[in-house]
PDB file of C-alpha atoms in Angstrom:
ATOM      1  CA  UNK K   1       2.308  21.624  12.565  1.00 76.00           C
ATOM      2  CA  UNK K   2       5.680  22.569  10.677  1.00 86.00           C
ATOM      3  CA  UNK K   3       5.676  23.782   7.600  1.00 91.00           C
ATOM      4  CA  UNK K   4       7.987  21.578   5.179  1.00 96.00           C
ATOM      5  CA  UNK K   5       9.544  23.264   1.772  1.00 97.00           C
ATOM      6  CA  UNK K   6       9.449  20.770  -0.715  1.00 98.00           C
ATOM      7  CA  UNK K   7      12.026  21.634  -3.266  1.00 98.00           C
ATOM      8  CA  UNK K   8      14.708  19.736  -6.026  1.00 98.00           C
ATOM      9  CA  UNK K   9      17.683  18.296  -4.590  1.00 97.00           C
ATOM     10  CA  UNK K  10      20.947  19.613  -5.080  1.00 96.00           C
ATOM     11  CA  UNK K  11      24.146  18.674  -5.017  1.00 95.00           C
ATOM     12  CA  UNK K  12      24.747  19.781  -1.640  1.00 95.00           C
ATOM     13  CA  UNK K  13      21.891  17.428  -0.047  1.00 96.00           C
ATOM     14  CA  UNK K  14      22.898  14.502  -1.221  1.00 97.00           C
ATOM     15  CA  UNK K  15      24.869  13.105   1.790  1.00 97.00           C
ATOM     16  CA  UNK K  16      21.896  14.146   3.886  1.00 97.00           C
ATOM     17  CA  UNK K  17      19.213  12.053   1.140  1.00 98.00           C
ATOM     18  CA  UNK K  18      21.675   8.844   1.769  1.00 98.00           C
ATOM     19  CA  UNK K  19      21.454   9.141   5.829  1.00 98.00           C
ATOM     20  CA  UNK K  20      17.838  10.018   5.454  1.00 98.00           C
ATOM     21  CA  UNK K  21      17.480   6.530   3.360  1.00 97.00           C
ATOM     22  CA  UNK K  22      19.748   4.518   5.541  1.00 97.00           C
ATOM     23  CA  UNK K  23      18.276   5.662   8.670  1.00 97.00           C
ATOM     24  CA  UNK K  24      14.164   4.971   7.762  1.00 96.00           C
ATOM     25  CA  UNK K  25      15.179   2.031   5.892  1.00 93.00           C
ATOM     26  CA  UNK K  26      17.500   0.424   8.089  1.00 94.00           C
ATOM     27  CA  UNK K  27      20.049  -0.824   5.808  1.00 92.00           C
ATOM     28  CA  UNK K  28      21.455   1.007   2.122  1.00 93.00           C
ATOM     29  CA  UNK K  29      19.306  -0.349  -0.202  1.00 89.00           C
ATOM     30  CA  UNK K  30      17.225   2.745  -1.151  1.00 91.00           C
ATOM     31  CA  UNK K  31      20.456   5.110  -0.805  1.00 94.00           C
ATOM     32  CA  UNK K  32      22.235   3.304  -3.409  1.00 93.00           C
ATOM     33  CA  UNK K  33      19.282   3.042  -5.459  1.00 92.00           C
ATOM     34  CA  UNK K  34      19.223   7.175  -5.374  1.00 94.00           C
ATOM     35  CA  UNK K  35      23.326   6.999  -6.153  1.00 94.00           C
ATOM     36  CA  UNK K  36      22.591   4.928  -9.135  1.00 93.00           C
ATOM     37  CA  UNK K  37      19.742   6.951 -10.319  1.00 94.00           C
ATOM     38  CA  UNK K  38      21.911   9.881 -10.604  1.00 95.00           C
ATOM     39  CA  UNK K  39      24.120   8.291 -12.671  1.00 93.00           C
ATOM     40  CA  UNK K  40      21.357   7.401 -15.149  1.00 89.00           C
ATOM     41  CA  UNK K  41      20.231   9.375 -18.296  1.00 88.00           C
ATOM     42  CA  UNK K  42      16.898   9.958 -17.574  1.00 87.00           C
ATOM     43  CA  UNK K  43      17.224  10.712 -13.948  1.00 93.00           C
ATOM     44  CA  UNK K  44      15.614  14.526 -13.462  1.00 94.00           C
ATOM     45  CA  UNK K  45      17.154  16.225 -10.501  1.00 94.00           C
ATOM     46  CA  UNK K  46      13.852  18.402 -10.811  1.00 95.00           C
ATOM     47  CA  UNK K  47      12.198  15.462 -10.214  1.00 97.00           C
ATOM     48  CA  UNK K  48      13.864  14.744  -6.746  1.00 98.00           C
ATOM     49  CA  UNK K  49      12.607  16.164  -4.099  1.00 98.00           C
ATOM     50  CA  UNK K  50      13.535  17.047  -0.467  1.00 98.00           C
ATOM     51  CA  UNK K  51      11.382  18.235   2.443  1.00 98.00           C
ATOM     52  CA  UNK K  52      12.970  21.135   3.947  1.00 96.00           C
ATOM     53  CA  UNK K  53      12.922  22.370   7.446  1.00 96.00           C
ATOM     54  CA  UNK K  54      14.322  25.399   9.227  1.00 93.00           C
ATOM     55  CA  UNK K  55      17.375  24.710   5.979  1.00 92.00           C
ATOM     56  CA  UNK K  56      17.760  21.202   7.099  1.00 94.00           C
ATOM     57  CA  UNK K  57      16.649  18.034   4.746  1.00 97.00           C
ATOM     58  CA  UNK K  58      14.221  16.080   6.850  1.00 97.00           C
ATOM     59  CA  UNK K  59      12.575  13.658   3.925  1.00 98.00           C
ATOM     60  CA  UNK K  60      13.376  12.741   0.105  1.00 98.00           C
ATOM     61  CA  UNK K  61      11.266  11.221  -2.473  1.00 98.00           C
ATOM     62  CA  UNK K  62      12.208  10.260  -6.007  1.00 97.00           C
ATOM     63  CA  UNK K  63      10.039   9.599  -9.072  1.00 98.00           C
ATOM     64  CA  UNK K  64      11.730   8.082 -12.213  1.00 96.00           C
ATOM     65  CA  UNK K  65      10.607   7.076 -15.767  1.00 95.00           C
ATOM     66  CA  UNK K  66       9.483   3.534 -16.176  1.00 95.00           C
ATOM     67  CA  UNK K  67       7.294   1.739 -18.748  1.00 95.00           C
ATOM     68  CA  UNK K  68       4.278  -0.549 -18.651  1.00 96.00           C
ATOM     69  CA  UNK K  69       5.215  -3.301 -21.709  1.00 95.00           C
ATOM     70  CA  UNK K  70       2.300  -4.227 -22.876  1.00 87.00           C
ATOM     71  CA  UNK K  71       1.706  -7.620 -25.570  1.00 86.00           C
ATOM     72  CA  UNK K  72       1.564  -5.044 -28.225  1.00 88.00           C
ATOM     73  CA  UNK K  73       3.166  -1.803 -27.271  1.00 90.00           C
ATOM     74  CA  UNK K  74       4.442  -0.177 -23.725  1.00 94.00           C
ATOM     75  CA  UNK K  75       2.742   2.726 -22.170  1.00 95.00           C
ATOM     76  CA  UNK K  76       5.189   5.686 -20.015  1.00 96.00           C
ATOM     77  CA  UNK K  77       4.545   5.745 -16.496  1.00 97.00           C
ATOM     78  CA  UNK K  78       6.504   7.393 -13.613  1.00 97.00           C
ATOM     79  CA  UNK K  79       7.733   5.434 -10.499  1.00 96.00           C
ATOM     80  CA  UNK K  80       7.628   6.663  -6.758  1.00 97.00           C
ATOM     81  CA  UNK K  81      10.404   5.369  -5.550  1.00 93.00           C
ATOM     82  CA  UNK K  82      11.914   5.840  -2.814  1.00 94.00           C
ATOM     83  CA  UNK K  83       9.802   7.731   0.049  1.00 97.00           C
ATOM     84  CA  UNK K  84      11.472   7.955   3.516  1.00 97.00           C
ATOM     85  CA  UNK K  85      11.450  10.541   6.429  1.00 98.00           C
ATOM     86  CA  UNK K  86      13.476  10.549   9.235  1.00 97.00           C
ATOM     87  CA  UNK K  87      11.694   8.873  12.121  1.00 96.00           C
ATOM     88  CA  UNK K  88      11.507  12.373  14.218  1.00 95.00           C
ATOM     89  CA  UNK K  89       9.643  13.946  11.920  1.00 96.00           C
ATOM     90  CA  UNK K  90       6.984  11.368  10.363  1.00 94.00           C
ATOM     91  CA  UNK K  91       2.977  12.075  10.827  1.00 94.00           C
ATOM     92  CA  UNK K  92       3.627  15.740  10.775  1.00 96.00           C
ATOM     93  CA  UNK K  93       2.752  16.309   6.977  1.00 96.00           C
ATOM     94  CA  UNK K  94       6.509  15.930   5.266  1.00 97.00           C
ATOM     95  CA  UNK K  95       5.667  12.799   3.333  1.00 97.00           C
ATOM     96  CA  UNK K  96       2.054  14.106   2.244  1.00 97.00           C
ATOM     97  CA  UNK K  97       4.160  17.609   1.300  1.00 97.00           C
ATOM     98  CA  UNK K  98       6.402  15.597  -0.718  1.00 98.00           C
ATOM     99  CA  UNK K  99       4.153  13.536  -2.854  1.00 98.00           C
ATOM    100  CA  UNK K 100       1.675  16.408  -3.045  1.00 98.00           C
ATOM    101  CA  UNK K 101       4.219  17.895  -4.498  1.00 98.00           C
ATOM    102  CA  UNK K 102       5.647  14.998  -6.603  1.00 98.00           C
ATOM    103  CA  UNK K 103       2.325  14.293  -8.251  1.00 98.00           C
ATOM    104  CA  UNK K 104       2.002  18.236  -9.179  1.00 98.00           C
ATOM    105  CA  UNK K 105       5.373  17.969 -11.129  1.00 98.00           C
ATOM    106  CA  UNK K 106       5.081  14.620 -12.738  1.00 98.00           C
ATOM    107  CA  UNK K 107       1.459  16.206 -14.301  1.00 98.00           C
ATOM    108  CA  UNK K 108       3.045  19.168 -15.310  1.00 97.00           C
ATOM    109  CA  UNK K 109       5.832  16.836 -17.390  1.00 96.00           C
ATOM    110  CA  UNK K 110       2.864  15.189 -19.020  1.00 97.00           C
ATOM    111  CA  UNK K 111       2.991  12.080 -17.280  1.00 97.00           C
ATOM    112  CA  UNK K 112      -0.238  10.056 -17.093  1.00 98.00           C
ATOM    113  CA  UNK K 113       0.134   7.141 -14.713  1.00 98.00           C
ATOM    114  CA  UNK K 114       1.822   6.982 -11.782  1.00 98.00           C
ATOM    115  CA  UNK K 115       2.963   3.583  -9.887  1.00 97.00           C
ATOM    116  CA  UNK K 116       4.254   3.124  -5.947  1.00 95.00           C
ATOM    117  CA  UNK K 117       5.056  -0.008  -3.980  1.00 88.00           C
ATOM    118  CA  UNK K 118       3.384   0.444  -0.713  1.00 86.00           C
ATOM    119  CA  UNK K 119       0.342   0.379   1.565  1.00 88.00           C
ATOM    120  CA  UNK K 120      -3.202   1.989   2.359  1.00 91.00           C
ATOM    121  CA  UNK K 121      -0.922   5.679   2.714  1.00 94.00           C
ATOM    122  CA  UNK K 122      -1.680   6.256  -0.812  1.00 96.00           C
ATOM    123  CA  UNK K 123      -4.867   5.415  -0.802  1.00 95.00           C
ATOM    124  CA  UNK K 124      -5.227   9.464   0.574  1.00 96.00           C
ATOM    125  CA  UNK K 125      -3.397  10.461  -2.707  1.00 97.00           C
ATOM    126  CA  UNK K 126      -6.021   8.405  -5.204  1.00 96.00           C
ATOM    127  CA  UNK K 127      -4.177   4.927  -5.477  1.00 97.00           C
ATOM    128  CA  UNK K 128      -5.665   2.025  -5.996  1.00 94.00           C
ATOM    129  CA  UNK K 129      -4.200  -1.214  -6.427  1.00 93.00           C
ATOM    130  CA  UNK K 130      -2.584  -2.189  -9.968  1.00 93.00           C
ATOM    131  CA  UNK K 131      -3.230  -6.043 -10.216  1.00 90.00           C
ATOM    132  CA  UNK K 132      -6.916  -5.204 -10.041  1.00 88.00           C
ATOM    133  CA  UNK K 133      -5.990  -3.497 -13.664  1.00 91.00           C
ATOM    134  CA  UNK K 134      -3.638  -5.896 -14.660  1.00 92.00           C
ATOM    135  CA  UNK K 135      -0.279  -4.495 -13.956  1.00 93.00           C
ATOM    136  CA  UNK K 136       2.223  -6.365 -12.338  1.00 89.00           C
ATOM    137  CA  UNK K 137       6.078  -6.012 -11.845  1.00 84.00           C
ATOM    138  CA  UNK K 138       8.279  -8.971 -13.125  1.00 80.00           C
ATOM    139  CA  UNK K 139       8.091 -12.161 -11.007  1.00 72.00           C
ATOM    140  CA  UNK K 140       5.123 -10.951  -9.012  1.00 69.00           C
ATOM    141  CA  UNK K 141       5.482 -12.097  -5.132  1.00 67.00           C
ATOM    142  CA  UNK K 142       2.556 -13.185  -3.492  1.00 67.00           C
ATOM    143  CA  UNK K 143       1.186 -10.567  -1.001  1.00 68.00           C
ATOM    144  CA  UNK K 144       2.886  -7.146  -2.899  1.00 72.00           C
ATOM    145  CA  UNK K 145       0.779  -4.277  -3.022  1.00 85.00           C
ATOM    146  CA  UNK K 146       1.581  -2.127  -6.597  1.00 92.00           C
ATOM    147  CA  UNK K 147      -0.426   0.843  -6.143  1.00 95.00           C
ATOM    148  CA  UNK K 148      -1.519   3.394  -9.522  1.00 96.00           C
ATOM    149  CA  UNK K 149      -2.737   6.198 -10.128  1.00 97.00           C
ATOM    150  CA  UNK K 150      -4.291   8.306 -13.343  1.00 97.00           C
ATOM    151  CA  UNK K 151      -2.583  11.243 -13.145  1.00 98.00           C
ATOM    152  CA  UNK K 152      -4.780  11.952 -16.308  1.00 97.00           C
ATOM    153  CA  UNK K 153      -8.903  10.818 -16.424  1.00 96.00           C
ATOM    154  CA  UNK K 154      -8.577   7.966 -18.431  1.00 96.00           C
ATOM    155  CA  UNK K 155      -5.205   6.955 -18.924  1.00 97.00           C
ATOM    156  CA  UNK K 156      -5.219   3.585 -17.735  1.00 94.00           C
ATOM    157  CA  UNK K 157      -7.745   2.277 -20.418  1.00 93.00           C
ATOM    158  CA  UNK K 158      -6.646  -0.576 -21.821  1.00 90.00           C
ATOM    159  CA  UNK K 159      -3.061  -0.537 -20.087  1.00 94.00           C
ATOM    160  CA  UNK K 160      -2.487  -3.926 -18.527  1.00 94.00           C
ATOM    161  CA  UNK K 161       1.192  -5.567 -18.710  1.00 94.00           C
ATOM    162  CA  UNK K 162       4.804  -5.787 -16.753  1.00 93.00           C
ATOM    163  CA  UNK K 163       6.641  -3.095 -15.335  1.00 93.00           C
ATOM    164  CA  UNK K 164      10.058  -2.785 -16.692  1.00 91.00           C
ATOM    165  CA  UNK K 165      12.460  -0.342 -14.539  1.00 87.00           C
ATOM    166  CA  UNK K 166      15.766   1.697 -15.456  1.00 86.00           C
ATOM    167  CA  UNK K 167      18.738  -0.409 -14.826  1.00 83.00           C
ATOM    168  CA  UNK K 168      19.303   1.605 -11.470  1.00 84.00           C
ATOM    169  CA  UNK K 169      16.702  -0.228 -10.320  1.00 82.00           C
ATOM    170  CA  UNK K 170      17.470  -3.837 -10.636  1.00 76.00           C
ATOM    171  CA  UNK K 171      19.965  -4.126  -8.151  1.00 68.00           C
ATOM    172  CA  UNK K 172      17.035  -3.512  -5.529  1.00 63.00           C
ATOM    173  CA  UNK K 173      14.425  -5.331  -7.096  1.00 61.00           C
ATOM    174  CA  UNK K 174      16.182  -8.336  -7.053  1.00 57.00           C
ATOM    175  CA  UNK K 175      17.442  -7.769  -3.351  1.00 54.00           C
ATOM    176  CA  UNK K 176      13.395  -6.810  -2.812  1.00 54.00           C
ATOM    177  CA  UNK K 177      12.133 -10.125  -4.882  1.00 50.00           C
ATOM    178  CA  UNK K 178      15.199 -12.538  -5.852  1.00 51.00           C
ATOM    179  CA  UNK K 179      13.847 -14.798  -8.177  1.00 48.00           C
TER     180      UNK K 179
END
């Protein structure tokens, strides 16, 4: 098994994060959502991360302030979004590597919930599916799979409501779900 160094992007990666996007995604959806990202206020380069082998970027994740709005009030929450790998280098431990890692971080900034879009992968991380709590994104489509996770015992009580993103990511939610 290789062993991937999971480390913050820098400047120098960034061509390599938009190929790596383009090229597990199939189209460049995700790599302008990363573009974007960069450009906004909160983004935390610390909180990008690449998957490093033998010097070269193999895999990227990103994880980005959102909030869960609430009737009453909104709760902070932390986004994975995007995950990819390139396709030579997937089921050998770069993606666990990466949100292993990503989870470590987002605790250690004093995040308490974490959400992802995606399947029974995270399930081996401790996600479970949001509706079942009562968290949705805007304009819920039938059949999408919103995935949290405490990253603090307890966290979740009485958090139910709407995701609302940064403005980088409306672009792709609406190419994701138009309404």
């Amino acid at each position: 098994m290789p062993e991937f160094v999971v480390r913050s992007e820098a400047p120098g990666d960034y061509e390599q994060i938009s190929r790596i996007h383009s090229l597990a995604f199939g189209h460049d959806w995700e790599a302008n959502l990363i573009l974007d990202l960069r450009r906004d206020p909160s983004f935390d380069p610390d909180m990008s991360l690449v998957a490093d082998l033998d010097g070269k970027a193999v895999g990227h994740i990103c994880f980005s302030k959102i909030t869960i709005e609430t009737p009453v009030s909104s709760a902070e929450a932390v986004i994975l979004a995007p995950l990819a790998i390139l396709e030579e280098y997937r089921s050998l431990g770069a993606g666990s590597a990466l949100v292993t890692e990503g989870i470590r971080r987002c605790k250690k900034r004093g995040f308490r919930i974490m959400l992802v879009y995606g399947g029974p992968y995270y399930e081996r991380f401790g996600f479970r599916t949001a509706h079942e709590q009562g968290i949705f994104r805007p304009n819920p489509m039938p059949g999408e799979v919103v995935r949290m996770l405490e990253l603090v015992p307890g966290a979740l009580e009485g958090v139910r409501g709407v995701i609302k993103y940064p403005n980088a990511f409306k672009p792709l939610v609406n190419q994701w779900y138009p309404d």
